Amino acid sequence: MNYKFWQKKKDADKKKKTKTREWVDAIVFAVIAATIIRVFFIEAYTIPSGSMERSLLVGDFLFVSKVNYGARIPMTPVAFPFAHHTMPITGTKAYWDGVQWKYRRLPGLSDIKRNDVVVFNFPEGDTVALENQNPSYYDLVRNSDWKTVNSQYTITSRPVDKRENYIKRCIGIGGDVVSMTNGIVSINGKAEPLKNTGMMPYKVEFKTNDINFSVFNDIGLKISDIQQTSNPMVYVLNASSEMADEIRKFDFVKSINMAAEPAGEDGGLFPHDPNRKWNVDNFGPVKIPAKGMTVQIDSNTMPIYYRAIRTYEGNKVEKKGDGWYINDKLATSYTFKMNYYWMMGDNRHNSADSRYWGFVPEDHVVGKALFIWMSWDSEASFFHKIRWSRLFRGIN
């Protein structure tokens, strides 16, 4: 009899479930399922800028794997679903930072390798001037001063997993020594020239000023990438090395050479040290920190490793007299707790990357870019907006 009673009650409860309740249940289930997939398995990502051309184009839509390097457990667990750090309409925070979890990561299929295309949180995105987020808050302070910037803008802080998402190529991993000379990157002393996926500025001198620039379209070069200098016979264009080889074959071309910035000219780049006059084409050598690696602490090394030791690894760092103190103790060396990476865009002169803000800590890594599932050219005509040849293309 009890069984019949409970069966009737169960049937009655089912009947009471309205269509609205069914829709609510379905939506809640879908949101939870999609959130789990997005956090632990795979996430969609859009290319917003040309920093990775020609590998990735503006308007490419990617899938980013969280499984390859191991999914990062949410560090800010209380957040609005599908919003990153800002609500789309109100512009308010899309998360509550009252609860913060330590960095943890599930086991992955592999470690980050050199030349992987990686999505990560912007390392200098811990502090943000809301009204002017490009350049970064730290660039604003360097170009002005702390008091002026903090009085002019609304300043906020963001947890690691709520900082802007960037996508770049991993040039070096922990323990590597990276440098760049005349636009060519070297890893551990071995030159690594850009392949067909990368772009650099080239200076082209023509034999005549009567040029039909439409011929450059055939090799994949945009007319907008060609700029005239003060000399009417000389132009600067952004191209890959393979494009440069094709241009060199034109009978109206006198010469074409890479237009790297001269060594010794200070570009105001990482580590922002007046004793290091580095620029986008000439910098280093820099040794990338690895977990368990010990470095000597002195006036030469601290400009490079200061932010990693203080900000990324959470230590109190002070300079007292001629010595450095870490957590109130005189330090002559430091052993790193995390692995770090050196990330750069393939479009070398149009990329804000590690040359500007230094190392990417492992706790900032979001995932590995897998493939392009859609590509949309906003500048093309209506019937040619979809780049069909790029659909479902893998990322190398």
Coordinates of C-alpha atoms in Angstrom, one line a residue:
M1 CA 0.0 0.0 0.0
N2 CA 2.9 2.3 0.8
Y3 CA 4.3 1.6 -2.6
K4 CA 1.1 2.6 -4.4
F5 CA 0.9 5.7 -2.3
W6 CA 4.3 6.9 -3.3
Q7 CA 3.8 5.9 -6.9
K8 CA 0.6 8.0 -7.0
K9 CA 2.5 10.9 -5.4
K10 CA 5.3 10.6 -7.9
D11 CA 2.8 10.6 -10.8
A12 CA 1.1 13.6 -9.3
D13 CA 4.4 15.5 -9.1
K14 CA 5.1 14.7 -12.7
K15 CA 1.7 16.2 -13.7
K16 CA 2.4 19.3 -11.7
K17 CA 5.6 20.0 -13.7
T18 CA 4.6 22.9 -16.1
K19 CA 6.1 23.7 -19.4
T20 CA 7.9 26.7 -17.9
R21 CA 9.5 24.4 -15.3
E22 CA 10.6 22.0 -18.1
W23 CA 12.2 24.9 -20.0
V24 CA 14.0 26.1 -16.9
D25 CA 15.3 22.7 -16.1
A26 CA 16.5 22.2 -19.7
I27 CA 18.2 25.6 -19.7
V28 CA 19.9 25.0 -16.4
F29 CA 21.1 21.6 -17.6
A30 CA 22.4 23.1 -20.9
V31 CA 24.3 25.9 -19.0
I32 CA 25.9 23.5 -16.6
A33 CA 26.9 21.0 -19.4
A34 CA 28.3 23.8 -21.6
T35 CA 30.2 25.3 -18.7
I36 CA 31.8 22.0 -17.9
I37 CA 32.8 21.5 -21.5
R38 CA 34.2 25.0 -21.7
V39 CA 36.2 24.8 -18.5
F40 CA 37.6 21.3 -18.8
F41 CA 37.5 20.3 -22.4
I42 CA 37.3 22.8 -25.3
E43 CA 36.5 26.5 -25.8
A44 CA 35.8 28.7 -28.8
Y45 CA 38.1 31.7 -29.4
T46 CA 38.1 34.5 -32.0
I47 CA 41.2 36.1 -33.4
P48 CA 40.8 39.9 -32.8
S49 CA 44.1 41.3 -34.2
G50 CA 46.7 40.5 -36.9
S51 CA 49.5 39.7 -34.5
M52 CA 49.6 36.0 -35.7
E53 CA 49.4 36.6 -39.4
R54 CA 49.8 34.7 -41.6
S55 CA 49.3 31.7 -39.3
L56 CA 46.0 33.1 -38.0
L57 CA 43.9 35.9 -39.6
V58 CA 41.5 38.4 -38.1
G59 CA 38.1 36.7 -38.2
D60 CA 39.4 33.2 -37.6
F61 CA 37.3 31.2 -35.1
L62 CA 39.2 28.6 -33.2
F63 CA 38.7 25.7 -30.9
V64 CA 41.1 25.7 -28.0
S65 CA 41.8 22.5 -26.2
K66 CA 42.0 22.4 -22.4
V67 CA 42.9 18.7 -22.4
N68 CA 46.3 18.9 -24.1
Y69 CA 48.1 20.7 -21.3
G70 CA 45.6 19.7 -18.6
A71 CA 42.5 21.7 -17.7
R72 CA 43.2 24.5 -15.2
I73 CA 40.8 24.3 -12.2
P74 CA 38.9 27.6 -12.0
M75 CA 40.8 30.0 -9.7
T76 CA 37.8 32.3 -9.5
P77 CA 34.9 29.8 -9.2
V78 CA 32.1 32.3 -8.6
A79 CA 31.4 33.8 -12.0
F80 CA 28.6 34.4 -14.5
P81 CA 28.4 31.7 -17.2
F82 CA 29.9 32.4 -20.6
A83 CA 31.2 35.9 -19.6
H84 CA 34.9 36.3 -19.1
H85 CA 35.6 39.3 -16.9
T86 CA 32.9 41.9 -17.8
M87 CA 29.1 41.7 -18.2
P88 CA 28.2 42.5 -21.8
I89 CA 25.4 45.1 -21.1
T90 CA 26.1 46.6 -17.7
G91 CA 29.9 46.6 -18.0
T92 CA 30.2 45.4 -14.4
K93 CA 32.4 42.5 -13.2
A94 CA 31.2 39.1 -14.3
Y95 CA 32.8 37.4 -11.3
W96 CA 33.2 37.6 -7.6
D97 CA 36.7 37.6 -6.3
G98 CA 35.7 37.0 -2.7
V99 CA 36.5 33.3 -3.3
Q100 CA 39.9 32.5 -4.8
W101 CA 41.4 29.0 -5.2
K102 CA 45.0 28.1 -5.5
Y103 CA 46.4 27.3 -9.0
R104 CA 45.9 23.6 -9.8
R105 CA 45.8 21.8 -13.1
L106 CA 44.5 18.4 -14.1
P107 CA 47.0 16.0 -15.8
G108 CA 47.3 16.8 -19.6
L109 CA 48.3 14.9 -22.7
S110 CA 51.6 16.8 -23.1
D111 CA 53.7 19.7 -21.9
I112 CA 53.9 22.9 -23.9
K113 CA 56.4 22.5 -26.7
R114 CA 58.3 25.1 -28.7
N115 CA 56.2 26.4 -31.7
D116 CA 52.9 25.4 -30.1
V117 CA 50.2 28.1 -30.6
V118 CA 49.0 28.8 -27.1
V119 CA 46.1 30.8 -25.5
F120 CA 47.0 32.4 -22.2
N121 CA 45.9 35.2 -19.8
F122 CA 47.7 38.5 -20.3
P123 CA 50.5 38.6 -17.7
E124 CA 50.3 42.3 -17.2
G125 CA 46.5 42.2 -16.9
D126 CA 46.5 42.0 -13.1
T127 CA 46.0 45.8 -13.0
V128 CA 43.7 47.6 -15.5
A129 CA 42.8 51.2 -16.4
L130 CA 39.2 50.6 -17.5
E131 CA 39.0 53.6 -19.7
N132 CA 42.3 52.9 -21.5
Q133 CA 43.3 49.2 -21.7
N134 CA 45.6 49.6 -24.7
P135 CA 48.4 50.2 -23.8
S136 CA 48.5 48.3 -20.5
Y137 CA 48.3 50.0 -17.1
Y138 CA 52.0 49.5 -16.6
D139 CA 52.8 51.1 -19.9
L140 CA 50.7 54.1 -18.9
V141 CA 52.6 54.4 -15.7
R142 CA 56.0 54.1 -17.4
N143 CA 55.0 56.8 -20.0
S144 CA 53.6 59.1 -17.3
D145 CA 53.6 58.4 -13.5
W146 CA 51.6 56.4 -11.0
K147 CA 49.8 59.4 -9.5
T148 CA 48.7 60.8 -12.8
V149 CA 47.4 57.5 -14.1
N150 CA 45.5 56.6 -10.9
S151 CA 43.9 60.0 -10.8
Q152 CA 42.8 60.0 -14.5
Y153 CA 41.4 56.4 -14.8
T154 CA 39.3 53.9 -12.9
I155 CA 41.8 51.3 -11.8
T156 CA 40.8 47.7 -11.0
S157 CA 42.6 44.4 -10.4
R158 CA 41.8 41.1 -12.0
P159 CA 42.5 37.5 -10.9
V160 CA 44.8 35.4 -13.1
D161 CA 42.0 33.5 -14.9
K162 CA 40.0 36.7 -15.5
R163 CA 42.7 38.6 -17.4
E164 CA 42.4 39.1 -21.1
N165 CA 43.0 36.1 -23.3
Y166 CA 46.0 36.3 -25.7
I167 CA 47.1 33.9 -28.4
K168 CA 50.8 33.6 -29.5
R169 CA 53.4 31.1 -30.5
C170 CA 55.6 29.6 -27.8
I171 CA 59.1 30.4 -28.8
G172 CA 60.9 29.2 -25.7
I173 CA 60.2 27.0 -22.7
G174 CA 61.6 27.0 -19.2
G175 CA 65.4 26.7 -19.2
D176 CA 65.8 27.9 -22.8
V177 CA 68.0 30.9 -23.6
V178 CA 66.2 33.2 -26.1
S179 CA 67.7 36.1 -28.0
M180 CA 67.0 38.0 -31.3
T181 CA 69.5 39.5 -33.7
N182 CA 68.4 41.6 -36.7
G183 CA 64.9 40.1 -36.6
I184 CA 66.0 36.4 -36.3
V185 CA 65.2 34.6 -33.1
S186 CA 67.8 32.2 -31.6
I187 CA 67.0 29.5 -29.1
N188 CA 69.9 28.1 -27.1
G189 CA 72.3 29.7 -29.7
K190 CA 70.5 28.1 -32.7
A191 CA 68.9 30.5 -35.2
E192 CA 65.2 29.9 -35.8
P193 CA 64.1 31.9 -38.9
L194 CA 60.4 32.5 -39.5
K195 CA 58.7 30.1 -41.8
N196 CA 56.0 30.9 -44.3
T197 CA 53.6 31.5 -41.5
G198 CA 55.5 34.6 -40.2
M199 CA 55.6 38.2 -41.3
M200 CA 58.4 40.8 -41.2
P201 CA 58.9 44.2 -42.7
Y202 CA 60.9 44.3 -45.9
K203 CA 62.4 47.3 -47.8
V204 CA 61.9 47.1 -51.6
E205 CA 63.6 49.3 -54.1
F206 CA 62.0 49.3 -57.6
K207 CA 63.7 50.1 -60.9
T208 CA 60.7 52.2 -62.0
N209 CA 57.9 54.2 -60.3
D210 CA 55.4 52.8 -62.7
I211 CA 54.2 49.8 -60.7
N212 CA 51.1 47.8 -61.0
F213 CA 50.6 46.9 -57.4
S214 CA 47.8 44.5 -58.1
V215 CA 50.4 41.8 -59.0
F216 CA 51.2 41.6 -55.3
N217 CA 47.7 40.2 -54.7
D218 CA 48.7 37.0 -56.5
I219 CA 51.2 36.2 -53.8
G220 CA 48.8 36.9 -51.0
L221 CA 50.1 40.4 -50.1
K222 CA 47.5 43.2 -49.3
I223 CA 48.0 46.5 -51.0
S224 CA 47.4 48.1 -47.5
D225 CA 50.6 46.4 -46.3
I226 CA 52.7 48.4 -48.9
Q227 CA 53.9 51.8 -47.7
Q228 CA 56.0 54.3 -49.6
T229 CA 59.0 56.0 -48.0
S230 CA 60.4 59.4 -48.7
N231 CA 62.1 57.9 -51.7
P232 CA 59.5 57.4 -54.4
M233 CA 61.3 54.3 -55.6
V234 CA 61.5 52.6 -52.2
Y235 CA 58.6 51.0 -50.3
V236 CA 58.3 49.0 -47.1
L237 CA 55.9 46.0 -47.0
N238 CA 55.0 43.3 -44.5
A239 CA 55.7 39.9 -45.9
S240 CA 56.9 36.4 -45.2
S241 CA 60.3 35.2 -46.4
E242 CA 58.6 33.1 -49.1
M243 CA 56.7 36.2 -50.3
A244 CA 60.0 38.1 -50.4
D245 CA 61.5 35.4 -52.6
E246 CA 58.6 35.8 -55.0
I247 CA 58.9 39.6 -55.1
R248 CA 62.6 39.3 -55.8
K249 CA 61.8 37.5 -59.1
F250 CA 59.8 40.5 -60.5
D251 CA 61.8 42.2 -63.2
F252 CA 60.8 45.6 -61.9
V253 CA 62.4 45.0 -58.5
K254 CA 65.9 46.2 -57.9
S255 CA 66.4 44.8 -54.4
I256 CA 64.5 43.5 -51.4
N257 CA 65.9 43.2 -47.8
M258 CA 64.5 42.7 -44.4
A259 CA 64.0 46.0 -42.6
A260 CA 65.0 45.2 -39.1
E261 CA 65.5 47.9 -36.5
P262 CA 69.2 48.6 -35.8
A263 CA 70.8 47.1 -32.7
G264 CA 71.6 49.5 -29.9
E265 CA 68.4 51.5 -30.3
D266 CA 66.3 51.4 -27.2
G267 CA 62.7 50.3 -27.9
G268 CA 61.5 50.6 -24.3
L269 CA 60.9 46.9 -24.0
F270 CA 61.2 44.2 -21.4
P271 CA 62.8 44.3 -18.8
H272 CA 62.5 48.2 -19.1
D273 CA 66.1 48.4 -17.9
P274 CA 68.1 51.5 -19.0
N275 CA 71.2 49.4 -19.2
R276 CA 69.6 47.1 -21.8
K277 CA 68.9 48.9 -25.1
W278 CA 66.7 46.2 -26.6
N279 CA 64.1 46.6 -29.4
V280 CA 61.7 44.3 -31.3
D281 CA 64.5 43.0 -33.6
N282 CA 67.4 42.9 -31.2
F283 CA 67.2 41.7 -27.6
G284 CA 68.7 39.2 -25.1
P285 CA 70.0 36.8 -24.3
V286 CA 67.3 36.0 -21.7
K287 CA 67.2 32.7 -19.8
I288 CA 63.5 31.6 -19.3
P289 CA 62.8 30.4 -15.7
A290 CA 61.9 26.8 -15.1
K291 CA 60.4 25.1 -12.1
G292 CA 63.3 24.3 -9.7
M293 CA 65.8 26.5 -11.6
T294 CA 68.0 28.7 -9.3
V295 CA 69.2 32.2 -10.4
Q296 CA 71.7 34.5 -8.7
I297 CA 70.2 37.7 -7.3
D298 CA 72.1 40.8 -8.2
S299 CA 71.7 44.1 -10.0
N300 CA 72.0 42.4 -13.4
T301 CA 69.5 39.6 -13.0
M302 CA 66.8 41.4 -10.9
P303 CA 65.5 43.6 -13.7
I304 CA 64.7 40.4 -15.7
Y305 CA 63.3 38.2 -12.9
Y306 CA 61.8 40.8 -10.5
R307 CA 58.2 40.6 -11.7
A308 CA 58.3 36.8 -11.8
I309 CA 59.6 36.5 -8.3
R310 CA 57.4 39.3 -6.8
T311 CA 54.1 39.2 -8.7
Y312 CA 53.8 35.8 -10.3
E313 CA 55.2 33.8 -7.3
G314 CA 53.8 36.1 -4.6
N315 CA 57.0 37.1 -2.7
K316 CA 57.8 40.3 -0.9
V317 CA 60.8 41.8 -2.7
E318 CA 62.7 44.9 -1.5
K319 CA 66.0 46.6 -2.4
K320 CA 67.9 47.7 0.8
G321 CA 71.2 49.3 0.2
D322 CA 73.2 47.1 -2.1
G323 CA 71.2 44.0 -1.3
W324 CA 67.9 42.4 -2.3
Y325 CA 65.6 41.0 0.4
I326 CA 62.9 38.4 -0.4
N327 CA 60.3 37.9 2.3
D328 CA 62.5 40.1 4.7
K329 CA 65.5 37.9 4.3
L330 CA 68.7 38.9 2.4
A331 CA 68.7 36.9 -0.8
T332 CA 71.7 36.0 -3.0
S333 CA 69.7 33.4 -5.1
Y334 CA 66.1 32.4 -5.8
T335 CA 64.6 29.0 -6.9
F336 CA 61.5 29.3 -9.1
K337 CA 58.3 27.5 -8.2
M338 CA 56.7 27.5 -11.7
N339 CA 57.6 27.0 -15.4
Y340 CA 57.6 30.0 -17.6
Y341 CA 57.4 30.6 -21.4
W342 CA 58.4 33.1 -24.0
M343 CA 55.5 33.9 -26.4
M344 CA 55.7 35.9 -29.6
G345 CA 53.4 36.7 -32.5
D346 CA 54.2 35.5 -36.0
N347 CA 53.6 39.0 -37.4
R348 CA 56.7 40.2 -35.6
H349 CA 56.4 44.0 -36.0
N350 CA 52.6 44.0 -35.2
S351 CA 52.6 41.9 -32.1
A352 CA 52.5 42.9 -28.4
D353 CA 54.2 39.9 -26.8
S354 CA 57.0 38.7 -24.5
R355 CA 59.3 41.3 -25.9
Y356 CA 57.1 43.9 -24.2
W357 CA 56.1 42.2 -21.0
G358 CA 58.3 39.2 -20.5
F359 CA 57.6 35.7 -19.3
V360 CA 54.2 33.9 -19.3
P361 CA 53.8 31.8 -16.1
E362 CA 52.4 28.4 -16.3
D363 CA 49.3 29.3 -14.2
H364 CA 48.3 31.8 -16.9
V365 CA 48.1 29.1 -19.6
V366 CA 44.6 28.5 -20.9
G367 CA 45.0 25.9 -23.6
K368 CA 46.4 24.8 -27.0
A369 CA 44.9 26.1 -30.2
L370 CA 43.7 23.1 -32.3
F371 CA 41.9 24.1 -35.5
I372 CA 39.9 26.8 -37.3
W373 CA 36.2 25.9 -37.5
M374 CA 35.1 29.2 -39.2
S375 CA 36.9 32.1 -40.9
W376 CA 35.1 35.4 -41.7
D377 CA 36.6 38.2 -43.8
S378 CA 34.8 41.4 -42.8
E379 CA 36.5 43.3 -45.6
A380 CA 35.4 41.0 -48.4
S381 CA 32.2 41.3 -50.5
F382 CA 29.1 39.7 -49.2
F383 CA 29.5 36.5 -51.2
H384 CA 33.2 36.1 -50.3
K385 CA 33.1 36.8 -46.6
I386 CA 33.6 33.1 -45.6
R387 CA 37.2 31.9 -46.2
W388 CA 36.2 28.4 -47.3
S389 CA 39.8 27.3 -47.6
R390 CA 40.5 27.9 -43.9
L391 CA 37.6 25.9 -42.5
F392 CA 38.6 23.0 -40.3
R393 CA 42.3 23.8 -40.9
G394 CA 44.7 22.6 -38.2
I395 CA 47.0 25.1 -36.6
N396 CA 50.7 24.6 -36.9

